[in-house]
PDB file of N, CA and C in Angstrom:
ATOM      1  N   UNK A  20      -0.118  -1.615   0.086  1.00 59.00           N
ATOM      2  CA  UNK A  20       0.211   0.217  -0.365  1.00 59.00           C
ATOM      3  C   UNK A  20       0.458   1.605   0.201  1.00 59.00           C
ATOM      4  N   UNK A  21       0.788   2.346  -0.845  1.00 74.00           N
ATOM      5  CA  UNK A  21       1.497   3.267  -0.881  1.00 74.00           C
ATOM      6  C   UNK A  21       0.734   4.145   0.172  1.00 74.00           C
ATOM      7  N   UNK A  22       1.457   5.186   0.085  1.00 82.00           N
ATOM      8  CA  UNK A  22       0.948   6.625   0.337  1.00 82.00           C
ATOM      9  C   UNK A  22       1.556   7.741   0.020  1.00 82.00           C
ATOM     10  N   UNK A  23       0.056   7.841  -0.010  1.00 86.00           N
ATOM     11  CA  UNK A  23      -0.214  10.046  -1.030  1.00 86.00           C
ATOM     12  C   UNK A  23       0.340  11.068  -0.649  1.00 86.00           C
ATOM     13  N   UNK A  24       0.837  11.678  -1.716  1.00 90.00           N
ATOM     14  CA  UNK A  24       2.013  12.728  -1.422  1.00 90.00           C
ATOM     15  C   UNK A  24       1.893  13.782  -0.317  1.00 90.00           C
ATOM     16  N   UNK A  25       0.681  13.990  -0.460  1.00 93.00           N
ATOM     17  CA  UNK A  25      -0.773  15.125   0.265  1.00 93.00           C
ATOM     18  C   UNK A  25      -0.397  14.063   1.373  1.00 93.00           C
ATOM     19  N   UNK A  26      -0.194  12.995   2.115  1.00 91.00           N
ATOM     20  CA  UNK A  26      -0.836  12.549   3.130  1.00 91.00           C
ATOM     21  C   UNK A  26       0.655  12.896   4.004  1.00 91.00           C
ATOM     22  N   UNK A  27       2.012  12.330   3.269  1.00 92.00           N
ATOM     23  CA  UNK A  27       2.797  13.136   3.465  1.00 92.00           C
ATOM     24  C   UNK A  27       3.078  14.684   4.055  1.00 92.00           C
ATOM     25  N   UNK A  28       2.826  15.439   3.363  1.00 95.00           N
ATOM     26  CA  UNK A  28       2.723  17.068   3.540  1.00 95.00           C
ATOM     27  C   UNK A  28       2.147  16.879   4.465  1.00 95.00           C
ATOM     28  N   UNK A  29       0.987  16.620   4.676  1.00 96.00           N
ATOM     29  CA  UNK A  29      -0.214  16.870   5.643  1.00 96.00           C
ATOM     30  C   UNK A  29       0.843  16.167   6.983  1.00 96.00           C
ATOM     31  N   UNK A  30       1.538  15.463   7.367  1.00 95.00           N
ATOM     32  CA  UNK A  30       2.310  14.915   8.754  1.00 95.00           C
ATOM     33  C   UNK A  30       3.680  16.207   9.135  1.00 95.00           C
ATOM     34  N   UNK A  31       3.934  16.289   8.004  1.00 96.00           N
ATOM     35  CA  UNK A  31       4.966  16.540   7.615  1.00 96.00           C
ATOM     36  C   UNK A  31       4.578  18.161   8.969  1.00 96.00           C
ATOM     37  N   UNK A  32       4.050  19.608   7.674  1.00 97.00           N
ATOM     38  CA  UNK A  32       3.044  20.629   8.517  1.00 97.00           C
ATOM     39  C   UNK A  32       1.994  19.857   9.603  1.00 97.00           C
ATOM     40  N   UNK A  33       1.868  19.065  10.733  1.00 97.00           N
ATOM     41  CA  UNK A  33       1.304  18.775  11.693  1.00 97.00           C
ATOM     42  C   UNK A  33       2.693  19.440  13.010  1.00 97.00           C
ATOM     43  N   UNK A  34       4.271  18.164  12.728  1.00 97.00           N
ATOM     44  CA  UNK A  34       4.704  18.417  13.231  1.00 97.00           C
ATOM     45  C   UNK A  34       5.217  19.352  13.364  1.00 97.00           C
ATOM     46  N   UNK A  35       5.377  20.334  11.648  1.00 97.00           N
ATOM     47  CA  UNK A  35       6.415  21.615  11.643  1.00 97.00           C
ATOM     48  C   UNK A  35       5.534  22.975  11.585  1.00 97.00           C
ATOM     49  N   UNK A  36       4.884  23.182  11.471  1.00 97.00           N
ATOM     50  CA  UNK A  36       4.016  24.095  11.127  1.00 97.00           C
ATOM     51  C   UNK A  36       4.074  25.048   9.860  1.00 97.00           C
ATOM     52  N   UNK A  37       5.161  25.509   9.959  1.00 97.00           N
ATOM     53  CA  UNK A  37       6.035  26.673   9.597  1.00 97.00           C
ATOM     54  C   UNK A  37       7.002  25.529   8.983  1.00 97.00           C
ATOM     55  N   UNK A  38       6.807  24.474   8.616  1.00 97.00           N
ATOM     56  CA  UNK A  38       7.168  24.041   7.335  1.00 97.00           C
ATOM     57  C   UNK A  38       6.461  24.579   6.030  1.00 97.00           C
ATOM     58  N   UNK A  39       8.056  24.608   4.909  1.00 97.00           N
ATOM     59  CA  UNK A  39       7.488  24.549   4.091  1.00 97.00           C
ATOM     60  C   UNK A  39       7.953  22.821   2.644  1.00 97.00           C
ATOM     61  N   UNK A  40       7.670  22.020   2.497  1.00 98.00           N
ATOM     62  CA  UNK A  40       7.560  20.545   1.817  1.00 98.00           C
ATOM     63  C   UNK A  40       6.732  20.796   0.690  1.00 98.00           C
ATOM     64  N   UNK A  41       8.175  20.581  -0.244  1.00 97.00           N
ATOM     65  CA  UNK A  41       8.113  20.131  -2.050  1.00 97.00           C
ATOM     66  C   UNK A  41       8.110  18.786  -1.497  1.00 97.00           C
ATOM     67  N   UNK A  42       6.790  18.263  -2.835  1.00 95.00           N
ATOM     68  CA  UNK A  42       7.697  15.852  -3.089  1.00 95.00           C
ATOM     69  C   UNK A  42       7.373  16.601  -3.918  1.00 95.00           C
ATOM     70  N   UNK A  43       8.498  15.089  -4.153  1.00 94.00           N
ATOM     71  CA  UNK A  43       8.469  15.202  -6.339  1.00 94.00           C
ATOM     72  C   UNK A  43       7.975  13.402  -6.052  1.00 94.00           C
ATOM     73  N   UNK A  44       7.087  12.551  -6.308  1.00 90.00           N
ATOM     74  CA  UNK A  44       7.008  11.340  -7.084  1.00 90.00           C
ATOM     75  C   UNK A  44       8.708  10.563  -7.648  1.00 90.00           C
ATOM     76  N   UNK A  45       8.922  10.166  -6.775  1.00 89.00           N
ATOM     77  CA  UNK A  45      10.308   9.448  -8.083  1.00 89.00           C
ATOM     78  C   UNK A  45      10.217   8.503  -8.978  1.00 89.00           C
ATOM     79  N   UNK A  46       9.132   7.649  -8.984  1.00 83.00           N
ATOM     80  CA  UNK A  46       9.492   7.062  -9.640  1.00 83.00           C
ATOM     81  C   UNK A  46       7.850   6.018  -9.960  1.00 83.00           C
ATOM     82  N   UNK A  47       6.267   7.554  -9.275  1.00 82.00           N
ATOM     83  CA  UNK A  47       4.906   7.073 -10.395  1.00 82.00           C
ATOM     84  C   UNK A  47       4.190   6.208  -9.886  1.00 82.00           C
ATOM     85  N   UNK A  48       5.197   5.843  -8.684  1.00 79.00           N
ATOM     86  CA  UNK A  48       4.299   4.226  -7.555  1.00 79.00           C
ATOM     87  C   UNK A  48       3.865   4.848  -6.399  1.00 79.00           C
ATOM     88  N   UNK A  49       4.357   5.852  -6.260  1.00 77.00           N
ATOM     89  CA  UNK A  49       3.763   5.710  -4.906  1.00 77.00           C
ATOM     90  C   UNK A  49       4.367   5.669  -3.831  1.00 77.00           C
ATOM     91  N   UNK A  50       5.781   5.442  -3.637  1.00 79.00           N
ATOM     92  CA  UNK A  50       6.201   4.884  -2.526  1.00 79.00           C
ATOM     93  C   UNK A  50       8.048   5.071  -2.800  1.00 79.00           C
ATOM     94  N   UNK A  51       8.165   5.812  -4.095  1.00 85.00           N
ATOM     95  CA  UNK A  51       9.612   6.577  -3.614  1.00 85.00           C
ATOM     96  C   UNK A  51       9.845   7.915  -3.751  1.00 85.00           C
ATOM     97  N   UNK A  52       9.801   8.426  -3.204  1.00 89.00           N
ATOM     98  CA  UNK A  52       9.730   9.608  -2.615  1.00 89.00           C
ATOM     99  C   UNK A  52      10.379  10.886  -2.126  1.00 89.00           C
ATOM    100  N   UNK A  53      10.241  12.023  -2.900  1.00 94.00           N
ATOM    101  CA  UNK A  53      11.576  12.842  -2.662  1.00 94.00           C
ATOM    102  C   UNK A  53      11.481  14.282  -1.885  1.00 94.00           C
ATOM    103  N   UNK A  54      11.684  14.264  -1.181  1.00 95.00           N
ATOM    104  CA  UNK A  54      11.070  15.776  -0.068  1.00 95.00           C
ATOM    105  C   UNK A  54      12.054  16.863   0.307  1.00 95.00           C
ATOM    106  N   UNK A  55      11.960  17.596   0.181  1.00 98.00           N
ATOM    107  CA  UNK A  55      12.773  18.585   0.381  1.00 98.00           C
ATOM    108  C   UNK A  55      11.518  19.829   1.744  1.00 98.00           C
ATOM    109  N   UNK A  56      12.544  19.651   2.327  1.00 98.00           N
ATOM    110  CA  UNK A  56      11.016  20.697   3.710  1.00 98.00           C
ATOM    111  C   UNK A  56      12.286  21.510   4.920  1.00 98.00           C
ATOM    112  N   UNK A  57      11.968  22.726   4.105  1.00 98.00           N
ATOM    113  CA  UNK A  57      12.375  24.108   5.601  1.00 98.00           C
ATOM    114  C   UNK A  57      12.105  24.437   5.975  1.00 98.00           C
ATOM    115  N   UNK A  58      12.609  24.527   7.589  1.00 98.00           N
ATOM    116  CA  UNK A  58      11.410  25.490   8.791  1.00 98.00           C
ATOM    117  C   UNK A  58      12.242  25.886   9.182  1.00 98.00           C
ATOM    118  N   UNK A  59      12.157  26.614  10.755  1.00 98.00           N
ATOM    119  CA  UNK A  59      13.087  27.736  11.203  1.00 98.00           C
ATOM    120  C   UNK A  59      13.411  26.807  12.843  1.00 98.00           C
ATOM    121  N   UNK A  60      12.345  25.417  12.312  1.00 97.00           N
ATOM    122  CA  UNK A  60      12.270  24.321  13.420  1.00 97.00           C
ATOM    123  C   UNK A  60      13.777  23.654  13.732  1.00 97.00           C
ATOM    124  N   UNK A  61      15.103  23.175  12.347  1.00 98.00           N
ATOM    125  CA  UNK A  61      15.923  23.160  11.841  1.00 98.00           C
ATOM    126  C   UNK A  61      17.025  23.793  12.790  1.00 98.00           C
ATOM    127  N   UNK A  62      16.939  25.017  13.144  1.00 97.00           N
ATOM    128  CA  UNK A  62      17.938  26.059  13.356  1.00 97.00           C
ATOM    129  C   UNK A  62      18.931  25.453  14.373  1.00 97.00           C
ATOM    130  N   UNK A  63      20.284  25.437  13.909  1.00 97.00           N
ATOM    131  CA  UNK A  63      20.721  25.077  15.371  1.00 97.00           C
ATOM    132  C   UNK A  63      20.775  23.272  15.451  1.00 97.00           C
ATOM    133  N   UNK A  64      20.333  22.155  14.225  1.00 98.00           N
ATOM    134  CA  UNK A  64      20.680  21.360  14.987  1.00 98.00           C
ATOM    135  C   UNK A  64      21.241  20.849  12.931  1.00 98.00           C
ATOM    136  N   UNK A  65      21.781  19.602  14.218  1.00 97.00           N
ATOM    137  CA  UNK A  65      22.777  18.776  13.039  1.00 97.00           C
ATOM    138  C   UNK A  65      21.603  18.334  12.043  1.00 97.00           C
ATOM    139  N   UNK A  66      22.325  17.690  10.813  1.00 97.00           N
ATOM    140  CA  UNK A  66      21.285  17.285   9.027  1.00 97.00           C
ATOM    141  C   UNK A  66      20.502  15.934   9.966  1.00 97.00           C
ATOM    142  N   UNK A  67      21.303  14.903  11.128  1.00 97.00           N
ATOM    143  CA  UNK A  67      20.950  14.319  11.147  1.00 97.00           C
ATOM    144  C   UNK A  67      19.859  14.069  12.027  1.00 97.00           C
ATOM    145  N   UNK A  68      20.204  15.065  12.674  1.00 98.00           N
ATOM    146  CA  UNK A  68      18.622  15.482  13.711  1.00 98.00           C
ATOM    147  C   UNK A  68      17.312  16.365  13.366  1.00 98.00           C
ATOM    148  N   UNK A  69      17.883  17.044  11.952  1.00 97.00           N
ATOM    149  CA  UNK A  69      16.406  17.798  11.495  1.00 97.00           C
ATOM    150  C   UNK A  69      16.453  16.337  10.539  1.00 97.00           C
ATOM    151  N   UNK A  70      16.693  15.511  10.433  1.00 95.00           N
ATOM    152  CA  UNK A  70      16.144  14.235   9.322  1.00 95.00           C
ATOM    153  C   UNK A  70      15.242  13.338  10.294  1.00 95.00           C
ATOM    154  N   UNK A  71      15.786  13.187  11.617  1.00 95.00           N
ATOM    155  CA  UNK A  71      14.314  12.927  12.558  1.00 95.00           C
ATOM    156  C   UNK A  71      13.588  13.586  12.961  1.00 95.00           C
ATOM    157  N   UNK A  72      13.650  14.304  13.229  1.00 96.00           N
ATOM    158  CA  UNK A  72      12.713  15.372  13.235  1.00 96.00           C
ATOM    159  C   UNK A  72      11.615  14.910  11.986  1.00 96.00           C
ATOM    160  N   UNK A  73      12.359  15.266  10.763  1.00 95.00           N
ATOM    161  CA  UNK A  73      10.664  14.831   9.868  1.00 95.00           C
ATOM    162  C   UNK A  73      10.522  13.229   9.589  1.00 95.00           C
ATOM    163  N   UNK A  74      11.031  12.570  10.497  1.00 91.00           N
ATOM    164  CA  UNK A  74      11.005  11.019  10.818  1.00 91.00           C
ATOM    165  C   UNK A  74       9.705  10.563  11.585  1.00 91.00           C
ATOM    166  N   UNK A  75      10.318  11.430  13.010  1.00 94.00           N
ATOM    167  CA  UNK A  75       8.751  11.838  14.202  1.00 94.00           C
ATOM    168  C   UNK A  75       7.946  11.668  12.821  1.00 94.00           C
ATOM    169  N   UNK A  76       8.082  13.545  12.226  1.00 95.00           N
ATOM    170  CA  UNK A  76       6.537  13.303  12.027  1.00 95.00           C
ATOM    171  C   UNK A  76       6.119  12.342  11.165  1.00 95.00           C
ATOM    172  N   UNK A  77       6.821  11.108  10.330  1.00 89.00           N
ATOM    173  CA  UNK A  77       6.299   9.732   9.653  1.00 89.00           C
ATOM    174  C   UNK A  77       5.788   9.093  10.825  1.00 89.00           C
ATOM    175  N   UNK A  78       5.875   9.475  11.681  1.00 86.00           N
ATOM    176  CA  UNK A  78       4.818   8.716  12.942  1.00 86.00           C
ATOM    177  C   UNK A  78       4.837   7.172  12.644  1.00 86.00           C
ATOM    178  N   UNK A  79       6.385   6.359  12.174  1.00 77.00           N
ATOM    179  CA  UNK A  79       6.779   4.811  12.039  1.00 77.00           C
ATOM    180  C   UNK A  79       6.553   4.315  10.847  1.00 77.00           C
ATOM    181  N   UNK A  80       5.360   5.875   9.382  1.00 75.00           N
ATOM    182  CA  UNK A  80       5.143   5.026   8.252  1.00 75.00           C
ATOM    183  C   UNK A  80       6.540   5.026   7.285  1.00 75.00           C
ATOM    184  N   UNK A  81       7.616   5.835   7.781  1.00 74.00           N
ATOM    185  CA  UNK A  81       8.852   4.967   7.062  1.00 74.00           C
ATOM    186  C   UNK A  81       8.816   3.518   7.243  1.00 74.00           C
ATOM    187  N   UNK A  82       9.431   3.337   5.798  1.00 68.00           N
ATOM    188  CA  UNK A  82      10.401   1.474   5.831  1.00 68.00           C
ATOM    189  C   UNK A  82       8.746   1.358   5.621  1.00 68.00           C
ATOM    190  N   UNK A  83       7.511   1.764   6.084  1.00 71.00           N
ATOM    191  CA  UNK A  83       6.392   0.472   5.808  1.00 71.00           C
ATOM    192  C   UNK A  83       5.798   1.139   4.841  1.00 71.00           C
ATOM    193  N   UNK A  84       4.649   2.005   4.832  1.00 71.00           N
ATOM    194  CA  UNK A  84       3.158   2.189   4.270  1.00 71.00           C
ATOM    195  C   UNK A  84       4.608   3.215   3.122  1.00 71.00           C
ATOM    196  N   UNK A  85       5.658   3.732   3.474  1.00 75.00           N
ATOM    197  CA  UNK A  85       6.442   5.531   2.936  1.00 75.00           C
ATOM    198  C   UNK A  85       7.735   4.341   2.316  1.00 75.00           C
ATOM    199  N   UNK A  86       7.721   3.651   1.749  1.00 74.00           N
ATOM    200  CA  UNK A  86       9.083   2.800   1.361  1.00 74.00           C
ATOM    201  C   UNK A  86      10.774   3.323   1.327  1.00 74.00           C
ATOM    202  N   UNK A  87      10.878   5.362   0.157  1.00 81.00           N
ATOM    203  CA  UNK A  87      11.252   5.445   0.353  1.00 81.00           C
ATOM    204  C   UNK A  87      11.779   6.870   0.209  1.00 81.00           C
ATOM    205  N   UNK A  88      12.146   7.195   0.874  1.00 87.00           N
ATOM    206  CA  UNK A  88      11.882   9.076   1.503  1.00 87.00           C
ATOM    207  C   UNK A  88      13.574   9.692   0.973  1.00 87.00           C
ATOM    208  N   UNK A  89      13.716  10.107  -0.160  1.00 91.00           N
ATOM    209  CA  UNK A  89      15.391  10.869  -0.192  1.00 91.00           C
ATOM    210  C   UNK A  89      14.878  12.527   0.278  1.00 91.00           C
ATOM    211  N   UNK A  90      15.563  12.553   1.255  1.00 95.00           N
ATOM    212  CA  UNK A  90      15.194  14.003   1.930  1.00 95.00           C
ATOM    213  C   UNK A  90      16.647  14.777   2.194  1.00 95.00           C
ATOM    214  N   UNK A  91      15.715  16.219   1.818  1.00 97.00           N
ATOM    215  CA  UNK A  91      16.569  17.538   2.071  1.00 97.00           C
ATOM    216  C   UNK A  91      15.886  18.647   2.514  1.00 97.00           C
ATOM    217  N   UNK A  92      17.003  18.771   4.453  1.00 98.00           N
ATOM    218  CA  UNK A  92      16.155  19.798   5.003  1.00 98.00           C
ATOM    219  C   UNK A  92      16.926  21.139   4.705  1.00 98.00           C
ATOM    220  N   UNK A  93      16.435  22.271   5.192  1.00 97.00           N
ATOM    221  CA  UNK A  93      17.164  23.773   5.668  1.00 97.00           C
ATOM    222  C   UNK A  93      16.296  24.602   6.345  1.00 97.00           C
ATOM    223  N   UNK A  94      17.065  25.316   6.510  1.00 97.00           N
ATOM    224  CA  UNK A  94      16.454  26.676   7.268  1.00 97.00           C
ATOM    225  C   UNK A  94      16.330  27.694   6.712  1.00 97.00           C
ATOM    226  N   UNK A  95      15.309  27.901   6.516  1.00 95.00           N
ATOM    227  CA  UNK A  95      14.562  29.364   5.524  1.00 95.00           C
ATOM    228  C   UNK A  95      16.033  30.589   5.207  1.00 95.00           C
ATOM    229  N   UNK A  96      16.605  30.835   4.744  1.00 90.00           N
ATOM    230  CA  UNK A  96      17.606  31.876   4.270  1.00 90.00           C
ATOM    231  C   UNK A  96      17.253  33.258   4.876  1.00 90.00           C
ATOM    232  N   UNK A  97      16.658  34.017   6.115  1.00 69.00           N
ATOM    233  CA  UNK A  97      16.431  35.102   6.170  1.00 69.00           C
ATOM    234  C   UNK A  97      17.131  36.081   6.596  1.00 69.00           C
TER     235      UNK A  97
END
């Protein structure tokens, strides 16, 4: 069972309300996505910590319903 891109975005935004989320379906199969997440909540966090925050937002779906997610995180440039 695949996970819809809109569901992924909604879960991330629920955990990181200020996040700007861009999601691309890499294979057209609903199982392989690339996501770019930009949030001020990432400020002062290592890249690993930033990714952990996004994976936590996905509430255990990573590796199950969501097979693969190429993740890029960033802090807004203000």
